[in-house]
C-alpha positions in Angstrom: 0.0 0.0 0.0 2.7 2.5 0.9 4.8 1.6 -2.1 1.7 2.3 -4.4 1.1 5.7 -2.8 4.8 6.6 -3.2 4.8 5.6 -6.9 1.7 7.6 -7.6 3.3 10.7 -5.9 6.4 10.4 -8.1 4.3 10.1 -11.3 2.2 13.2 -10.4 5.2 15.4 -9.5 7.1 14.3 -12.7 4.1 15.2 -14.9 3.9 18.7 -13.3 7.5 19.6 -14.2 7.3 18.3 -17.8 6.9 20.8 -20.7 6.0 20.2 -24.3 8.2 21.4 -27.2 6.6 24.1 -29.3 6.6 23.8 -33.1 5.9 26.5 -35.7 3.1 26.0 -38.2 2.7 28.1 -41.4 -1.0 28.8 -42.4 -1.9 29.7 -45.9 -5.0 31.8 -46.2 -7.1 32.0 -49.4 -7.2 35.4 -51.2 -11.0 35.5 -51.6 -14.1 33.4 -51.5 -16.9 33.0 -54.0 -20.5 32.2 -53.1 -23.1 31.4 -55.9 -26.8 32.1 -55.1 -29.3 31.0 -57.9 -32.1 33.5 -58.4 -33.5 31.7 -61.5 -31.8 28.5 -62.6 -34.7 26.8 -64.4 -35.5 28.6 -67.7 -36.8 28.2 -71.2 -34.8 29.1 -74.4 -36.5 32.5 -74.3 -35.6 33.3 -70.6 -32.5 34.5 -68.7 -31.0 32.6 -65.9 -30.0 34.9 -63.0 -27.3 34.4 -60.3 -26.0 36.5 -57.5 -22.2 36.0 -57.4 -20.8 37.2 -54.0 -17.1 37.7 -53.7 -15.5 38.2 -50.2 -12.0 39.7 -50.1 -10.1 38.1 -47.1 -6.8 39.7 -48.0 -5.4 42.6 -46.0 -5.5 45.0 -48.9 -8.1 46.3 -51.5 -8.3 44.3 -54.7 -10.2 44.3 -58.0 -12.0 41.1 -59.1 -13.0 40.3 -62.7 -15.2 37.6 -64.3 -13.4 35.9 -67.1 -15.2 35.2 -70.4 -17.2 31.9 -70.4 -15.5 28.9 -72.1 -18.9 27.6 -73.4 -19.7 29.9 -76.3 -23.3 28.7 -76.5 -24.1 31.0 -73.5 -24.2 34.7 -73.6 -24.0 36.7 -70.4 -23.9 40.2 -69.0 -23.7 41.9 -65.5 -25.8 44.5 -63.9 -24.3 47.1 -64.0 -22.2 46.4 -67.1 -19.1 48.0 -65.4 -18.9 45.0 -63.1 -17.8 42.9 -66.1 -15.8 45.5 -68.1 -14.0 47.2 -65.2 -14.3 44.5 -62.5 -15.5 44.9 -58.9 -13.3 46.7 -56.4 -13.6 45.3 -52.8 -12.0 46.6 -49.7 -10.1 44.3 -47.3 -12.5 42.1 -45.3 -15.5 43.3 -47.3 -17.8 41.5 -49.8 -19.8 42.5 -52.8 -22.3 40.9 -55.1 -22.2 40.8 -58.9 -25.6 40.0 -60.6 -25.2 37.8 -63.7 -27.7 37.2 -66.5 -27.2 34.2 -68.8 -29.1 33.3 -71.9 -28.8 30.0 -73.9 -28.4 29.9 -77.7 -31.7 29.4 -79.6 -30.7 26.0 -80.9 -29.7 24.6 -77.5 -31.2 21.3 -76.5 -33.3 20.9 -73.3 -31.4 19.5 -70.3 -29.1 20.3 -67.4 -26.0 22.4 -68.0 -23.0 23.0 -65.8 -21.3 26.2 -66.8 -17.7 26.9 -65.7 -17.3 30.4 -64.0 -13.9 31.8 -63.3 -13.2 34.9 -61.2 -9.7 36.3 -60.9 -7.9 38.8 -58.6 -5.9 41.6 -60.2 -3.5 42.2 -57.2 -2.8 38.7 -56.0 -3.3 37.0 -59.4 -5.4 34.3 -57.7 -8.2 32.4 -59.6 -11.3 30.8 -58.2 -13.5 28.5 -60.3 -17.2 27.8 -59.6 -20.0 26.1 -61.5 -23.4 27.6 -62.5 -26.0 24.9 -62.8 -28.9 25.7 -65.2 -31.8 23.6 -66.3 -33.2 24.5 -69.8 -36.6 23.3 -71.0 -39.1 24.0 -73.7 -41.8 26.6 -73.0 -45.3 25.5 -72.4 -47.5 26.6 -75.3 -51.0 27.0 -73.9 -53.7 25.4 -75.9 -51.3 23.2 -77.9 -49.8 20.9 -75.3 -50.2 20.7 -71.5 -48.4 18.0 -69.7 -50.8 16.5 -67.2 -50.2 12.8 -67.1 -46.6 12.1 -67.9 -45.5 11.9 -64.2 -43.9 9.1 -62.2 -44.9 9.6 -58.5 -44.1 7.3 -55.6 -45.4 7.7 -52.0 -43.4 6.2 -49.1 -45.0 6.1 -45.6 -43.3 4.3 -42.7 -45.2 1.2 -41.7 -44.2 1.4 -38.0 -43.8 4.7 -36.1 -42.1 4.9 -32.7 -43.5 8.1 -31.1 -40.0 8.8 -29.5 -38.5 9.3 -33.0 -38.9 11.7 -35.9 -40.0 10.5 -39.3 -40.7 11.8 -42.8 -43.4 10.9 -45.3 -41.7 11.1 -48.7 -43.3 11.8 -52.1 -41.0 11.4 -55.1 -42.0 13.1 -58.3 -40.4 12.7 -61.8 -41.2 14.9 -64.7 -41.0 12.8 -67.8 -41.6 15.8 -70.1 -39.1 18.1 -71.7 -41.3 20.9 -70.6 -41.0 23.0 -67.5 -43.9 22.4 -65.1 -44.7 25.2 -62.7 -47.1 25.5 -59.6 -47.6 21.8 -58.9 -49.7 21.5 -55.7 -49.2 18.7 -53.2 -51.9 18.1 -50.5 -51.2 16.0 -47.4 -53.9 14.6 -45.1 -53.9 12.2 -42.1 -56.3 11.4 -39.4 -53.6 11.4 -36.7 -51.1 13.9 -38.1 -53.3 16.6 -39.6 -53.1 18.3 -43.0 -50.5 20.3 -44.9 -50.0 21.7 -48.4 -47.0 22.8 -50.5 -46.2 23.7 -54.1 -43.2 23.1 -56.3 -41.8 23.5 -59.9 -40.3 20.7 -61.9 -37.8 21.5 -64.6 -37.3 19.6 -67.8 -37.0 15.8 -66.9 -36.3 16.8 -63.3 -37.2 14.8 -60.2 -37.8 16.1 -56.7 -38.8 14.7 -53.3 -41.3 16.4 -51.1 -41.0 15.5 -47.4 -43.6 15.9 -44.6 -42.2 15.8 -41.1 -43.9 13.4 -38.6 -43.4 13.5 -34.9 -45.9 12.4 -32.1 -45.7 13.1 -28.4 -43.6 10.5 -26.7 -46.5 9.3 -24.6 -48.8 8.5 -27.6 -50.6 5.2 -27.2 -50.4 2.5 -29.8 -52.7 3.3 -32.7 -53.3 2.9 -36.4 -53.8 5.7 -38.9 -53.5 6.7 -42.6 -51.7 9.2 -44.7 -53.1 10.4 -48.0 -51.3 12.6 -50.6 -53.0 14.3 -53.6 -51.1 16.0 -56.4 -52.7 18.7 -58.5 -51.5 20.4 -61.7 -53.5 23.2 -63.2 -56.3 22.4 -60.7 -56.6 18.8 -62.1 -55.8 15.7 -60.0 -52.9 13.8 -61.4 -52.1 11.5 -58.4 -53.8 10.3 -55.2 -52.7 7.6 -52.8 -53.4 6.6 -49.2 -51.2 4.3 -47.0 -51.7 3.1 -43.5 -49.2 3.2 -40.6 -49.0 1.9 -37.0 -47.9 3.7 -33.9 -46.1 1.0 -31.9 -45.9 0.5 -28.1 -42.6 0.4 -26.3 -41.0 -0.2 -23.0 -38.6 2.7 -22.3 -35.4 2.4 -20.4 -35.5 3.1 -16.7 -35.2 6.7 -15.7 -32.0 7.1 -13.7 -30.6 10.0 -11.6 -27.5 10.1 -9.5 -27.1 12.3 -6.4 -23.7 12.6 -4.8 -23.0 13.8 -1.2 -19.7 14.1 0.6 -18.9 14.3 4.3 -16.3 13.1 6.8 -14.0 11.8 4.1 -16.8 9.8 2.4 -18.5 10.1 -0.9 -22.0 8.6 -1.2 -23.7 8.1 -4.6 -27.4 7.3 -4.6 -28.9 6.1 -7.9 -32.6 6.6 -8.1 -34.4 4.4 -10.6 -38.0 4.7 -11.9 -39.8 2.5 -14.3 -41.8 4.4 -16.9 -43.2 1.3 -18.6 -46.7 -0.1 -18.3 -45.4 -3.7 -17.9 -42.9 -5.4 -15.6 -39.4 -4.7 -16.8 -36.0 -6.0 -16.0 -32.9 -4.0 -16.8 -29.1 -4.4 -16.3 -27.8 -1.4 -14.4 -24.1 -0.6 -14.6 -22.0 2.1 -13.0 -18.4 2.6 -14.1 -15.7 2.1 -11.5 -12.0 1.0 -11.3 -9.8 -1.4 -9.4 -8.5 1.6 -7.3 -12.0 2.9 -6.5 -13.4 -0.5 -5.7 -10.7 -1.0 -3.1 -12.4 1.8 -1.1 -16.0 1.2 -1.9 -19.1 -0.7 -0.6 -22.6 -0.9 -2.1 -26.2 -1.6 -1.0 -27.7 -3.8 -2.3 -24.4 -5.6 -2.9 -23.2 -5.1 -6.5 -21.3 -7.5 -8.7 -18.0 -6.1 -10.1 -17.6 -7.0 -13.8 -15.1 -6.2 -16.5 -16.0 -5.4 -20.1 -13.9 -7.8 -22.3 -13.8 -5.4 -25.2 -12.9 -2.1 -23.4 -11.3 -3.4 -20.3 -13.5 -1.1 -18.2 -14.8 -2.2 -14.8 -18.4 -1.7 -13.6 -20.7 -2.2 -10.6 -23.5 -4.4 -11.9 -27.1 -4.9 -10.7 -30.1 -6.8 -12.2 -33.1 -4.7 -11.3 -36.8 -5.7 -11.9 -39.5 -3.2 -11.4 -43.3 -3.2 -11.7 -45.0 -0.3 -13.6 -44.2 3.1 -12.0 -42.2 1.3 -9.2 -38.9 2.9 -8.0 -35.8 1.8 -6.1 -32.5 3.2 -4.9 -28.9 1.9 -5.2 -26.3 3.3 -2.8 -22.5 3.3 -3.3 -20.2 4.5 -0.5 -16.5 5.4 -1.2 -14.1 6.5 1.6 -10.8 8.1 0.5 -9.4 8.9 4.0 -6.2 7.0 3.3 -5.5 9.3 0.4 -5.5 12.5 2.4 -1.8 12.3 3.2 -1.0 11.8 -0.5 -3.2 14.9 -1.3 -1.1 17.0 1.2 2.1 16.0 -0.5 0.7 16.9 -3.9 -0.5 20.3 -2.7 2.9 21.0 -1.2 4.5 20.1 -4.5 2.2 22.4 -6.4 3.0 25.3 -4.0 6.7 24.7 -4.4 6.4 24.6 -8.2 4.5 27.9 -8.5 6.6 29.6 -5.9 10.0 28.8 -7.5 9.2 28.6 -11.2 10.8 31.1 -13.5 8.3 34.0 -14.0 9.5 34.6 -17.6 8.5 32.2 -20.3 9.8 32.7 -23.9 8.8 30.9 -27.1 10.5 31.2 -30.5 8.7 30.1 -33.6 8.7 30.4 -37.4 6.0 32.8 -38.6 6.7 32.3 -42.3 9.3 30.6 -44.4 10.3 30.4 -48.1 12.4 27.6 -49.6 14.1 27.0 -52.9 16.1 23.9 -54.1 16.4 22.4 -50.6 17.5 25.7 -48.9 15.8 28.4 -46.9 15.6 31.7 -48.9 13.7 33.8 -46.4 12.2 33.4 -42.9 10.2 35.5 -40.5 11.0 34.7 -36.8 8.5 35.4 -34.0 9.7 35.5 -30.3 7.0 35.8 -27.6 8.2 36.9 -24.1 5.6 36.8 -21.3 5.7 37.6 -17.6 3.5 34.7 -16.2 4.2 35.7 -12.6 2.3 38.0 -10.3 5.1 40.5 -9.7 6.5 43.3 -11.8 9.9 42.5 -13.3 12.5 45.2 -14.0 15.6 45.9 -16.2 14.9 43.2 -18.8 17.5 42.5 -21.4 16.6 40.2 -24.3 19.4 38.9 -26.5 18.7 37.3 -29.9 21.6 35.5 -31.7 21.4 34.9 -35.4 24.1 32.7 -37.2 26.6 34.4 -39.5 25.2 32.8 -42.7 22.0 34.8 -42.2 21.5 38.5 -42.9 19.0 40.2 -40.6 16.6 42.7 -42.1 17.0 46.3 -40.8 13.3 46.9 -41.0 11.3 46.3 -37.8 7.9 47.8 -38.7 5.0 46.9 -36.4 7.2 45.2 -33.7 9.7 46.1 -31.0 12.9 47.5 -32.4 16.3 46.4 -31.0 18.1 48.7 -28.7 21.4 47.5 -30.1 22.4 45.5 -33.2 26.0 44.3 -33.7 28.1 41.5 -35.2 29.9 39.0 -32.9 32.8 36.9 -34.1 31.2 33.7 -32.8 27.6 34.4 -32.3 26.9 36.1 -35.6 24.4 39.0 -35.6 23.3 40.0 -32.1 20.0 41.8 -31.4 19.6 43.4 -27.9 16.3 44.6 -26.6 16.0 46.4 -23.2 12.8 46.9 -21.3 12.5 49.0 -18.1 9.8 46.7 -16.7 7.2 44.1 -17.4 3.9 44.0 -15.5 2.3 40.7 -14.3 0.9 38.7 -17.3 2.3 41.3 -19.8 3.5 39.9 -23.1 5.9 41.3 -25.6 6.4 40.2 -29.2 9.6 40.5 -31.2 9.7 39.9 -35.0 12.5 40.0 -37.4 13.3 38.7 -40.9 16.4 36.7 -42.1 17.7 35.7 -45.4 20.9 33.6 -46.1 24.0 35.3 -47.5 24.9 31.9 -49.2 22.8 29.1 -50.6 22.9 26.6 -47.7 21.2 23.2 -48.0 19.9 21.4 -45.0 19.0 22.5 -41.5 20.2 25.7 -39.7 19.7 26.1 -35.9 18.8 29.4 -34.2 20.1 29.5 -30.6 17.7 30.1 -27.7 16.7 33.6 -26.9 18.3 34.8 -23.6 16.4 37.0 -21.2 17.9 38.5 -18.0 15.9 40.5 -15.5 15.6 41.6 -11.9 12.9 40.0 -9.7 11.9 40.9 -6.2 14.7 42.2 -3.9 16.7 43.0 -7.2 17.5 39.3 -7.6 19.1 38.8 -11.0 17.5 35.9 -12.9 17.8 34.4 -16.3 15.4 32.6 -18.7 15.8 31.1 -22.2 13.5 30.1 -25.0 13.5 27.0 -27.1 16.0 26.7 -30.0 14.6 26.8 -33.5 15.6 24.8 -36.6 15.1 26.2 -40.1 15.0 23.3 -42.5 15.5 23.7 -46.3 13.2 20.7 -46.9 9.5 20.9 -45.7 8.5 18.2 -43.2 5.8 15.8 -44.5 
């Protein structure tokens, strides 16, 4: 027993003093997004298809976006206004704008479905985004000459058995076998148990669609039988009518269980209240997860059997409970952890020592961006984050960044902290020194700089850790370092 407690204490303290290594990740953000919203995508040869094309500029600068000419010459198009095509659409950074497109098919085009390639390009970033405009083309209905009333395929699907605890749909599948566009088809739904509903739809040339009616009953609905009838009307004439029966089934729901936990005098008591919601006698296997460790300190009433799941390896307290309709019972599990109090005291003491004596300065060095060519690094942006994670103000901070000789450091430090001193060292290479008078608790400073190699160097190059010296309470001089960073000419897979 004592050896087990000592081993657990060693594992906990070791995990507290372990720290993960940080790695830099480069994220590539798209220049812009394109969203296609069809306004009219089912047309005849005499009509225009209409689409709203929304472009969102996610770059950090203003850009102009143009629609390229269509590859399919059977389609003519224009924008409203025309300048959106001839001059393009200028969009500010982070904003979006909509271009309205009108497309018309050639007069000799066959009826059917068409996928039209749409290309939008950015002038500034030279990026290209491709989308697809989906258009259905059908023959116009000529009144008095031909009216499609009967050339339908229609199928009604009604669930045979309905569990009132679940959601269902009644599906009506319609197929237009005409080359004509059929508008304003009316679908009527009627049921003695569900009620009635009505909807309308359009069917393009040789198009098929499914109409769904949602079905959900109260969970306490008694077993019963009913019907669902669907009628389809086109131009006020009945083209389809069918009725199907369904059954609402009875069920025995799982026991309703609630767990209440109370703690006192070093004990934890869990009470499991169980209620039968069924209308017949029901037997159920009740399990409550445990472990070998917890079971060592636990008793139960009524006495539970401890079982192990062969697939998962998890351990459970197990009871076989039989209840009459609306009957209830209670299971009680008592766990005493008094022997663990001493271990808890040691753990708390370790935590106090850890937070009292840990270094208040934490520094992290990472790659913000990197470019490579032929197995070598050609340019890199380095990001160093320095944070005072302590609760005291630190003074006279000196941050030293060392860059190997084979790299040139850019002299531009826009948008970041500039070095107090920059010089060349015979061994360390280029040295950047930053001085801060103070850092308040939880304050964070960010240093950025850019490097490029003076020679084409293949392979890995290591940047030494950043060194931070500072004064803590009572002017105690302390030191902290960041991680070292490796620039690799070959990207990691």
